[in-house]
Coordinates of C-alpha atoms in Angstrom, one line a residue:
M1 CA 8.0 119.6 18.8
S2 CA 9.9 122.7 17.6
A3 CA 12.8 120.5 16.4
F4 CA 10.5 118.8 13.8
A5 CA 8.8 122.0 12.6
N6 CA 10.0 121.5 9.1
V7 CA 8.5 118.0 8.9
P8 CA 4.9 117.6 7.7
A9 CA 2.4 116.4 10.3
I10 CA 2.1 113.0 8.6
L11 CA 5.8 112.4 8.8
Q12 CA 6.2 113.5 12.4
P13 CA 8.1 110.9 14.6
K14 CA 6.4 109.1 17.4
E15 CA 7.8 109.0 20.9
E16 CA 8.9 105.4 20.5
D17 CA 11.0 106.3 17.4
I18 CA 12.8 109.0 19.3
Q19 CA 13.4 106.7 22.3
M20 CA 14.8 104.0 20.0
M21 CA 17.2 106.6 18.3
L22 CA 18.4 107.8 21.7
S23 CA 18.9 104.3 23.1
A24 CA 20.8 103.2 19.9
G25 CA 23.1 106.3 20.2
V26 CA 22.2 107.8 16.9
H27 CA 22.9 111.3 18.3
T28 CA 26.4 110.5 19.6
G29 CA 29.2 111.9 17.4
T30 CA 33.0 111.9 17.7
R31 CA 35.6 114.1 19.2
N32 CA 36.5 115.5 15.8
S33 CA 34.3 117.5 13.5
D34 CA 34.2 118.6 9.9
S35 CA 33.4 122.2 9.0
G36 CA 30.5 121.1 6.8
M37 CA 28.8 119.3 9.7
N38 CA 28.7 122.3 12.0
E39 CA 25.0 123.1 11.1
Y40 CA 24.0 119.6 12.3
M41 CA 25.7 119.9 15.7
W42 CA 23.7 120.5 18.8
R43 CA 26.4 120.8 21.5
R44 CA 29.6 119.4 22.7
R45 CA 29.9 117.4 25.9
N46 CA 32.5 118.0 28.6
D47 CA 34.6 115.0 27.4
G48 CA 34.8 116.5 23.9
V49 CA 32.2 114.3 22.1
H50 CA 29.9 116.1 19.8
I51 CA 26.2 115.6 20.0
L52 CA 24.2 115.7 16.8
N53 CA 20.8 117.3 16.4
I54 CA 18.4 114.4 16.3
G55 CA 15.7 116.6 14.7
K56 CA 17.9 117.2 11.7
T57 CA 18.5 113.4 11.6
W58 CA 14.8 112.7 11.3
E59 CA 14.2 115.5 8.8
K60 CA 17.0 114.2 6.5
L61 CA 15.7 110.6 6.9
M62 CA 12.3 111.7 5.6
I63 CA 13.9 113.5 2.6
A64 CA 16.0 110.5 1.8
A65 CA 13.0 108.2 1.9
R66 CA 11.1 110.5 -0.5
I67 CA 14.0 110.6 -2.9
I68 CA 14.3 106.8 -2.9
V69 CA 10.5 106.4 -3.6
A70 CA 10.8 108.8 -6.5
I71 CA 13.0 106.3 -8.3
E72 CA 10.7 104.3 -10.6
S73 CA 12.5 101.0 -10.4
P74 CA 13.6 99.9 -6.9
D75 CA 16.6 98.0 -8.2
D76 CA 18.1 101.2 -9.6
V77 CA 19.0 102.1 -5.9
V78 CA 22.3 100.6 -4.6
A79 CA 23.1 100.5 -0.9
I80 CA 26.8 100.2 0.0
S81 CA 28.6 99.4 3.2
A82 CA 32.3 98.5 3.5
R83 CA 32.0 98.8 7.3
P84 CA 31.4 95.4 8.9
Y85 CA 28.7 96.8 11.2
G86 CA 26.6 97.9 8.2
M87 CA 26.8 94.8 6.0
R88 CA 23.9 93.0 7.5
A89 CA 21.8 96.3 7.5
V90 CA 22.5 96.9 3.9
L91 CA 21.5 93.4 2.9
K92 CA 18.2 93.6 4.8
F93 CA 17.5 97.1 3.5
A94 CA 17.9 95.8 -0.1
H95 CA 15.8 92.7 0.7
Y96 CA 12.8 94.7 2.0
T97 CA 12.9 97.6 -0.4
G98 CA 13.9 95.8 -3.6
A99 CA 17.2 97.7 -4.0
Q100 CA 20.6 96.3 -4.8
S101 CA 23.4 96.0 -2.2
I102 CA 27.1 95.9 -2.1
A103 CA 28.3 94.6 1.3
G104 CA 32.0 94.4 1.8
R105 CA 34.8 95.6 -0.4
F106 CA 33.8 97.8 -3.3
T107 CA 35.4 96.8 -6.5
P108 CA 37.0 99.9 -8.3
G109 CA 35.4 100.5 -11.6
T110 CA 31.9 99.1 -10.7
F111 CA 30.3 102.3 -11.9
T112 CA 32.8 103.5 -14.5
N113 CA 34.4 100.4 -16.2
Q114 CA 31.9 98.6 -18.4
I115 CA 34.3 95.6 -18.9
T116 CA 34.1 94.6 -15.3
K117 CA 31.8 91.7 -14.4
Q118 CA 30.2 93.7 -11.5
F119 CA 29.5 96.8 -13.7
R120 CA 26.3 98.6 -12.6
E121 CA 24.4 101.7 -13.6
P122 CA 22.3 102.8 -10.6
R123 CA 20.3 106.0 -10.4
L124 CA 20.8 106.5 -6.7
L125 CA 23.5 105.6 -4.1
V126 CA 23.0 105.0 -0.4
V127 CA 26.3 105.0 1.5
T128 CA 26.9 104.0 5.2
D129 CA 30.1 106.1 5.6
P130 CA 31.5 108.6 3.1
R131 CA 35.0 108.1 4.5
T132 CA 35.0 104.3 4.4
D133 CA 33.1 104.1 1.1
S134 CA 35.0 107.0 -0.5
Q135 CA 35.8 105.0 -3.7
S136 CA 32.1 104.4 -4.5
V137 CA 31.3 108.1 -3.7
R138 CA 34.1 109.3 -6.0
E139 CA 33.0 107.0 -8.9
A140 CA 29.4 108.2 -8.4
S141 CA 30.6 111.7 -8.9
Y142 CA 32.2 110.7 -12.3
V143 CA 28.9 109.4 -13.7
N144 CA 26.5 111.9 -12.0
I145 CA 24.9 109.5 -9.5
P146 CA 23.3 111.3 -6.5
V147 CA 24.5 110.1 -3.2
I148 CA 22.7 109.8 0.1
A149 CA 25.1 109.2 3.0
F150 CA 25.0 108.7 6.8
C151 CA 27.5 111.3 8.0
D152 CA 29.0 111.5 11.5
S153 CA 30.5 114.7 13.0
D154 CA 33.9 114.0 11.3
S155 CA 32.6 112.7 7.9
P156 CA 33.6 114.6 4.7
L157 CA 30.7 116.0 2.7
Q158 CA 32.5 116.1 -0.7
F159 CA 30.3 114.6 -3.5
V160 CA 27.5 113.9 -1.0
D161 CA 24.1 115.3 -2.0
V162 CA 22.0 114.4 1.0
A163 CA 23.8 114.1 4.3
I164 CA 21.9 112.3 7.2
P165 CA 23.6 113.4 10.4
A166 CA 23.9 110.2 12.5
N167 CA 26.3 107.9 14.3
N168 CA 27.7 105.7 11.5
K169 CA 30.1 103.8 13.7
G170 CA 27.9 101.9 16.1
K171 CA 26.2 98.6 15.0
Y172 CA 22.9 99.5 16.8
S173 CA 22.8 103.0 15.3
I174 CA 23.5 101.8 11.7
G175 CA 20.9 99.0 12.0
L176 CA 18.3 101.3 13.4
L177 CA 18.9 104.0 10.7
Y178 CA 18.5 101.5 7.8
W179 CA 15.4 100.0 9.5
L180 CA 13.8 103.5 9.8
L181 CA 14.7 104.3 6.3
A182 CA 13.3 101.0 4.9
R183 CA 10.1 101.4 6.9
E184 CA 9.5 104.9 5.7
V185 CA 10.1 103.9 2.1
L186 CA 7.6 101.1 2.4
R187 CA 5.1 103.5 4.0
L188 CA 5.4 106.0 1.2
R189 CA 4.9 103.3 -1.4
G190 CA 1.8 102.2 0.4
T191 CA 3.1 98.7 1.2
V192 CA 3.0 99.2 5.0
S193 CA 0.3 101.1 6.8
R194 CA 1.1 104.0 9.1
A195 CA -1.7 102.9 11.5
A196 CA 0.0 99.5 12.2
E197 CA 3.5 98.7 13.4
W198 CA 5.9 97.2 10.9
D199 CA 6.1 93.4 11.5
V200 CA 9.9 93.3 10.8
P201 CA 11.9 93.6 14.1
V202 CA 14.8 96.0 14.1
D203 CA 17.0 93.2 15.5
L204 CA 17.3 91.7 12.0
F205 CA 19.2 94.8 10.8
F206 CA 21.8 94.6 13.6
H207 CA 25.3 93.2 13.0
R208 CA 25.8 89.7 14.5
D209 CA 29.3 88.6 15.5
V210 CA 30.2 84.9 14.8
E211 CA 31.9 84.6 18.2
E212 CA 28.8 86.0 19.9
L213 CA 26.6 83.6 18.1
K214 CA 28.8 80.6 19.1
K215 CA 28.8 81.9 22.7
N216 CA 25.0 82.2 22.7
E217 CA 24.6 78.7 21.3
E218 CA 26.9 77.3 23.9
E219 CA 25.0 79.0 26.7
Q220 CA 21.7 77.8 25.4
A221 CA 23.0 74.2 25.1
A222 CA 24.3 74.4 28.7
K223 CA 20.9 75.7 29.9
L224 CA 19.1 72.8 28.1
E225 CA 21.5 70.3 29.7
E226 CA 20.9 71.7 33.1
S227 CA 17.2 71.6 32.7
A228 CA 17.3 68.0 31.5
Q229 CA 19.4 67.1 34.5
A230 CA 17.0 68.9 36.9
A231 CA 14.1 67.1 35.3
A232 CA 15.8 63.7 35.6
A233 CA 16.6 64.4 39.3
A234 CA 13.0 65.4 40.0
A235 CA 11.7 62.2 38.3
V236 CA 14.0 60.1 40.5
A237 CA 12.9 62.0 43.6
S238 CA 9.2 61.5 42.8
E239 CA 9.6 57.6 42.5
P240 CA 8.0 55.7 45.5
V241 CA 10.5 54.2 48.0
I242 CA 9.8 50.4 48.6
E243 CA 10.4 49.6 52.3
P244 CA 11.1 46.0 53.4
T245 CA 8.2 44.1 55.0
P246 CA 8.5 44.0 58.8
G247 CA 9.7 40.6 60.0
F248 CA 11.0 39.6 56.6
D249 CA 14.6 38.5 56.6
A250 CA 16.1 39.6 53.4
T251 CA 19.4 37.7 54.0
I252 CA 20.6 36.1 50.8
I253 CA 20.7 32.4 51.0
D254 CA 23.9 31.0 49.6
P255 CA 23.5 27.4 48.4
A256 CA 27.3 26.8 48.8
G257 CA 26.9 26.7 52.5
M258 CA 24.2 24.0 52.5
D259 CA 24.6 20.2 52.5
P260 CA 24.4 18.6 49.0
A261 CA 20.9 17.3 49.4
A262 CA 19.5 20.7 50.6
A263 CA 21.5 22.5 47.9
A264 CA 20.0 20.2 45.2
A265 CA 16.5 20.9 46.5
F266 CA 17.2 24.6 46.6
D267 CA 18.9 24.8 43.2
P268 CA 18.7 22.1 40.5
T269 CA 22.1 23.1 39.2
A270 CA 23.6 22.1 42.6
A271 CA 23.0 18.5 41.7
A272 CA 25.2 18.7 38.6
A273 CA 27.9 20.6 40.7
A274 CA 27.8 17.9 43.3
A275 CA 28.1 15.1 40.7
A276 CA 31.1 16.9 39.2
A277 CA 32.6 17.1 42.7
G278 CA 32.1 13.3 43.4
T279 CA 29.4 13.8 46.0
T280 CA 26.4 11.6 45.7
V281 CA 23.1 13.3 46.2
P282 CA 20.3 10.8 47.3
P283 CA 17.2 11.1 45.0
T284 CA 14.1 12.4 46.7
A285 CA 10.6 11.8 45.6
A286 CA 8.3 14.7 44.8
G287 CA 7.1 16.1 48.1
A288 CA 9.5 14.0 50.2
S289 CA 11.7 16.9 51.0
D290 CA 8.7 18.5 52.8
P291 CA 7.1 15.9 55.1
A292 CA 4.4 18.2 56.2
Y293 CA 3.2 18.6 52.6
G294 CA 1.6 15.2 52.3
A295 CA 0.4 15.1 55.9
S296 CA -1.3 18.4 55.6
W297 CA -3.1 17.3 52.4
E298 CA -4.2 14.0 53.9
G299 CA -5.4 15.8 57.1
D300 CA -7.5 18.1 54.9
Q301 CA -9.0 15.1 53.0
A302 CA -10.0 13.4 56.3
A303 CA -11.5 16.6 57.6
T304 CA -13.6 17.0 54.5
G305 CA -14.7 13.4 54.3
G306 CA -12.6 12.5 51.3
S307 CA -14.4 14.9 49.0
D308 CA -12.6 17.2 46.6
W309 CA -14.9 20.1 47.7

């Protein structure tokens, strides 16, 4: 790799790192360019978009990591991002490296006015975009704080000490750059081994939109509901179907169509209904309604000789 000739062998990138940088669009610049960024340009496409030299990007990433590791106290490093796509990346970078973070609007006077509640005295500043974070870069120049910045093809380099040429406008590019920088810092400190992969996924550094999260939650809820309905339908389909017995008449017998005596024998409540209607129901002895009941029992007794067995 001639593009990484200036990088020591131990800091050479792997093929997976280059593939991630290309897929995230780290090398994609803008149509405009700053004169100070000409040395980091590789070429210009037919549509006018500048392409950054990804070898220079990796080389400057390694230099920035070595500078951050040289700071004795990790909390003397401040990562700043006023761009919404970089807020989550800055917070995660500060969490894993022990640095401080300022996500969102930068309060003027944070580095220069000691009366302010947010006053800080860092020894190093990491900036997502020198143009968006111009207030913090200017204040850092007043108090002699070195600045590391991710610079696009049109970014101004005034008061920037280490410029990392990269796409600082895409959420995937910003998240990947901070992930690579945090991983290299931890590797140089000895916290993470170079022989093993870092167990923190790069997705944690990507910006997440609230509307996208709500949409994903709704889609997951819809999928769960569909799967529950499908499971219920499969359970119903798997139940055995009870078929009627051949020769069995399943016609419902309506006691209202019977005579009062038969209705009383069929339903005990029919007797009370008949009495309320003024109809007399002749009492029947037990077993009298079925003449064959007694006869059958007596016939069985005669056949067995009167014995119970």
